[in-house]
Short mmCIF file of the C-alpha atoms (twelve columns), coordinates in Angstrom:
data_MODEL
# 
_entry.id   MODEL 
# 
loop_
_atom_site.group_PDB 
_atom_site.id 
_atom_site.type_symbol 
_atom_site.label_atom_id 
_atom_site.label_alt_id 
_atom_site.label_comp_id 
_atom_site.label_asym_id 
_atom_site.label_seq_id 
_atom_site.Cartn_x 
_atom_site.Cartn_y 
_atom_site.Cartn_z 
_atom_site.pdbx_PDB_model_num 
ATOM 1   C CA . MET A 1   10.931  -65.826 10.152  1 
ATOM 2   C CA . ARG A 2   12.633  -62.772 8.071   1 
ATOM 3   C CA . ILE A 3   10.772  -59.640 9.344   1 
ATOM 4   C CA . ALA A 4   10.203  -55.978 7.989   1 
ATOM 5   C CA . HIS A 5   9.908   -53.048 9.503   1 
ATOM 6   C CA . ILE A 6   8.888   -50.410 7.016   1 
ATOM 7   C CA . LEU A 7   9.167   -46.445 8.125   1 
ATOM 8   C CA . PRO A 8   10.738  -44.962 5.269   1 
ATOM 9   C CA . ASN A 9   10.005  -41.246 6.962   1 
ATOM 10  C CA . MET A 10  13.163  -38.311 7.980   1 
ATOM 11  C CA . SER A 11  11.027  -38.359 11.430  1 
ATOM 12  C CA . TRP A 12  12.230  -38.618 14.928  1 
ATOM 13  C CA . GLY A 13  9.266   -39.655 17.554  1 
ATOM 14  C CA . GLY A 14  7.130   -42.255 19.240  1 
ATOM 15  C CA . ALA A 15  6.926   -43.915 15.901  1 
ATOM 16  C CA . GLU A 16  9.714   -44.449 15.175  1 
ATOM 17  C CA . ILE A 17  11.013  -44.930 18.954  1 
ATOM 18  C CA . TYR A 18  8.467   -47.743 18.831  1 
ATOM 19  C CA . MET A 19  9.474   -49.614 15.393  1 
ATOM 20  C CA . LEU A 20  12.783  -49.767 16.442  1 
ATOM 21  C CA . GLN A 21  12.108  -50.866 20.141  1 
ATOM 22  C CA . LEU A 22  10.323  -53.902 18.734  1 
ATOM 23  C CA . ALA A 23  12.470  -54.566 16.497  1 
ATOM 24  C CA . GLU A 24  15.542  -55.060 18.957  1 
ATOM 25  C CA . TRP A 25  12.574  -56.892 21.560  1 
ATOM 26  C CA . GLN A 26  12.390  -59.812 18.104  1 
ATOM 27  C CA . LYS A 27  16.111  -59.656 17.944  1 
ATOM 28  C CA . ALA A 28  16.734  -60.609 20.562  1 
ATOM 29  C CA . ALA A 29  13.744  -63.401 20.786  1 
ATOM 30  C CA . GLY A 30  16.085  -64.848 18.017  1 
ATOM 31  C CA . LEU A 31  14.491  -63.763 15.048  1 
ATOM 32  C CA . ASP A 32  15.534  -62.578 11.975  1 
ATOM 33  C CA . VAL A 33  14.276  -58.662 11.609  1 
ATOM 34  C CA . THR A 34  15.583  -55.750 9.395   1 
ATOM 35  C CA . VAL A 35  14.906  -52.261 9.374   1 
ATOM 36  C CA . TRP A 36  13.563  -51.085 6.341   1 
ATOM 37  C CA . CYS A 37  14.328  -46.961 6.175   1 
ATOM 38  C CA . GLN A 38  15.628  -44.051 4.619   1 
ATOM 39  C CA . GLU A 39  19.531  -43.343 4.359   1 
ATOM 40  C CA . ASN A 40  20.664  -41.186 6.761   1 
ATOM 41  C CA . SER A 41  17.571  -40.785 8.187   1 
ATOM 42  C CA . PRO A 42  17.028  -40.650 12.015  1 
ATOM 43  C CA . ILE A 43  16.156  -44.651 12.271  1 
ATOM 44  C CA . HIS A 44  18.835  -45.466 9.954   1 
ATOM 45  C CA . ILE A 45  21.175  -43.635 12.129  1 
ATOM 46  C CA . GLU A 46  19.744  -45.241 15.158  1 
ATOM 47  C CA . ALA A 47  18.519  -48.565 13.435  1 
ATOM 48  C CA . ILE A 48  23.170  -48.457 13.176  1 
ATOM 49  C CA . LYS A 49  24.455  -47.826 17.022  1 
ATOM 50  C CA . LYS A 50  21.614  -50.892 18.018  1 
ATOM 51  C CA . GLY A 51  22.835  -53.198 15.485  1 
ATOM 52  C CA . LEU A 52  20.068  -54.006 13.452  1 
ATOM 53  C CA . GLN A 53  19.958  -55.108 9.802   1 
ATOM 54  C CA . ILE A 54  19.178  -52.390 7.455   1 
ATOM 55  C CA . LEU A 55  18.181  -52.119 4.090   1 
ATOM 56  C CA . LEU A 56  17.838  -49.168 2.737   1 
ATOM 57  C CA . ASP A 57  16.282  -49.623 -1.380  1 
ATOM 58  C CA . PRO A 58  13.539  -47.071 -2.266  1 
ATOM 59  C CA . VAL A 59  9.614   -47.252 -0.909  1 
ATOM 60  C CA . PRO A 60  7.813   -45.256 -2.893  1 
ATOM 61  C CA . LEU A 61  5.500   -42.573 -1.512  1 
ATOM 62  C CA . ARG A 62  4.099   -41.893 -4.502  1 
ATOM 63  C CA . ARG A 63  1.728   -44.137 -7.252  1 
ATOM 64  C CA . PRO A 64  2.500   -46.631 -5.341  1 
ATOM 65  C CA . LEU A 65  0.216   -49.364 -7.393  1 
ATOM 66  C CA . TRP A 66  3.490   -48.771 -10.306 1 
ATOM 67  C CA . SER A 67  5.824   -49.876 -8.088  1 
ATOM 68  C CA . LEU A 68  5.068   -52.903 -6.864  1 
ATOM 69  C CA . ALA A 69  6.914   -55.084 -9.012  1 
ATOM 70  C CA . SER A 70  10.025  -53.432 -7.906  1 
ATOM 71  C CA . LEU A 71  8.586   -54.064 -3.876  1 
ATOM 72  C CA . ALA A 72  8.259   -57.160 -4.370  1 
ATOM 73  C CA . LYS A 73  11.234  -57.559 -6.312  1 
ATOM 74  C CA . THR A 74  13.449  -56.770 -3.059  1 
ATOM 75  C CA . ILE A 75  10.445  -58.931 -0.718  1 
ATOM 76  C CA . LEU A 76  11.815  -62.271 -2.889  1 
ATOM 77  C CA . SER A 77  15.125  -61.109 -3.082  1 
ATOM 78  C CA . LYS A 78  15.195  -60.826 1.000   1 
ATOM 79  C CA . LYS A 79  13.143  -64.035 1.306   1 
ATOM 80  C CA . PHE A 80  11.333  -61.723 4.202   1 
ATOM 81  C CA . THR A 81  7.688   -62.967 4.922   1 
ATOM 82  C CA . HIS A 82  6.618   -60.858 7.518   1 
ATOM 83  C CA . LEU A 83  5.852   -57.127 6.829   1 
ATOM 84  C CA . GLN A 84  5.612   -54.854 9.835   1 
ATOM 85  C CA . ILE A 85  3.933   -51.246 8.520   1 
ATOM 86  C CA . HIS A 86  4.304   -48.035 10.512  1 
ATOM 87  C CA . TRP A 87  2.625   -45.526 8.780   1 
ATOM 88  C CA . SER A 88  -0.758  -45.031 7.449   1 
ATOM 89  C CA . GLY A 89  0.292   -44.337 3.704   1 
ATOM 90  C CA . GLY A 90  2.254   -48.213 3.881   1 
ATOM 91  C CA . VAL A 91  -1.029  -49.458 3.617   1 
ATOM 92  C CA . MET A 92  -1.662  -48.246 0.093   1 
ATOM 93  C CA . THR A 93  1.822   -48.590 -0.678  1 
ATOM 94  C CA . PHE A 94  1.525   -52.567 0.383   1 
ATOM 95  C CA . ALA A 95  -1.923  -52.858 -1.290  1 
ATOM 96  C CA . GLY A 96  -1.498  -55.652 -4.004  1 
ATOM 97  C CA . ILE A 97  1.717   -56.913 -2.874  1 
ATOM 98  C CA . LYS A 98  -0.090  -60.517 -1.699  1 
ATOM 99  C CA . TYR A 99  -0.048  -60.862 -5.354  1 
ATOM 100 C CA . PHE A 100 3.070   -61.235 -5.253  1 
ATOM 101 C CA . CYS A 101 4.474   -62.342 -2.962  1 
ATOM 102 C CA . ASP A 102 3.405   -64.845 -0.161  1 
ATOM 103 C CA . VAL A 103 3.887   -62.706 2.672   1 
ATOM 104 C CA . LYS A 104 2.012   -61.742 5.892   1 
ATOM 105 C CA . VAL A 105 1.189   -57.234 6.251   1 
ATOM 106 C CA . LEU A 106 0.866   -56.701 9.488   1 
ATOM 107 C CA . TYR A 107 -0.198  -52.889 10.572  1 
ATOM 108 C CA . HIS A 108 0.931   -50.612 12.962  1 
ATOM 109 C CA . PRO A 109 -1.259  -47.657 13.084  1 
ATOM 110 C CA . HIS A 110 0.770   -44.937 15.189  1 
ATOM 111 C CA . MET A 111 -1.330  -42.072 15.179  1 
ATOM 112 C CA . PHE A 112 -5.832  -41.889 13.735  1 
ATOM 113 C CA . THR A 113 -7.610  -39.729 11.715  1 
ATOM 114 C CA . ASP A 114 -11.181 -39.291 11.999  1 
ATOM 115 C CA . TYR A 115 -11.843 -38.259 7.762   1 
ATOM 116 C CA . ARG A 116 -14.074 -41.440 7.189   1 
ATOM 117 C CA . LYS A 117 -12.399 -44.621 5.186   1 
ATOM 118 C CA . LYS A 118 -15.269 -45.735 3.645   1 
ATOM 119 C CA . ASP A 119 -14.384 -46.365 -0.409  1 
ATOM 120 C CA . ILE A 120 -13.028 -49.022 -2.613  1 
ATOM 121 C CA . PHE A 121 -9.131  -47.179 -2.164  1 
ATOM 122 C CA . HIS A 122 -9.049  -48.021 1.316   1 
ATOM 123 C CA . PHE A 123 -11.081 -51.507 1.010   1 
ATOM 124 C CA . LEU A 124 -9.108  -52.673 -1.208  1 
ATOM 125 C CA . ALA A 125 -5.992  -51.985 0.565   1 
ATOM 126 C CA . TYR A 126 -7.357  -52.846 4.440   1 
ATOM 127 C CA . ARG A 127 -8.941  -56.390 3.085   1 
ATOM 128 C CA . GLN A 128 -4.737  -57.264 2.324   1 
ATOM 129 C CA . LEU A 129 -3.937  -56.852 6.176   1 
ATOM 130 C CA . ASP A 130 -3.181  -59.636 8.087   1 
ATOM 131 C CA . LEU A 131 -3.207  -57.858 11.393  1 
ATOM 132 C CA . VAL A 132 -3.202  -54.874 12.524  1 
ATOM 133 C CA . PHE A 133 -1.824  -53.299 16.096  1 
ATOM 134 C CA . ALA A 134 -3.772  -51.742 18.200  1 
ATOM 135 C CA . ALA A 135 -1.230  -49.365 21.381  1 
ATOM 136 C CA . GLY A 136 -2.954  -49.275 23.823  1 
# 
């Protein structure tokens, strides 16, 4: 298994700390883990300190459909088998990736919203997920 933990933001808080902790646990269990983040972000700096593999290829936050080919190229070249997405926008960003790559997509929601997501776009994006983790 080759796992990519994906969180391309510049924040530092619970979601970021949880992601790195989970990546560390998986690495300790013998899995091949990579943290896919923005260069010079707090995640990047902490991942270096923890000795985790890092991928700094850009993850598009806007117009994700036009970026699927470049995302697929990165996923295929790194031979990722599992994508663990740690931000809600990532569900839309990686929607459709399974048409290009044989990869499992897992989602870790860290914050919940109260607006309705019962439109065709959310339906199509969320049906691409293989697993949703609920922190408790």
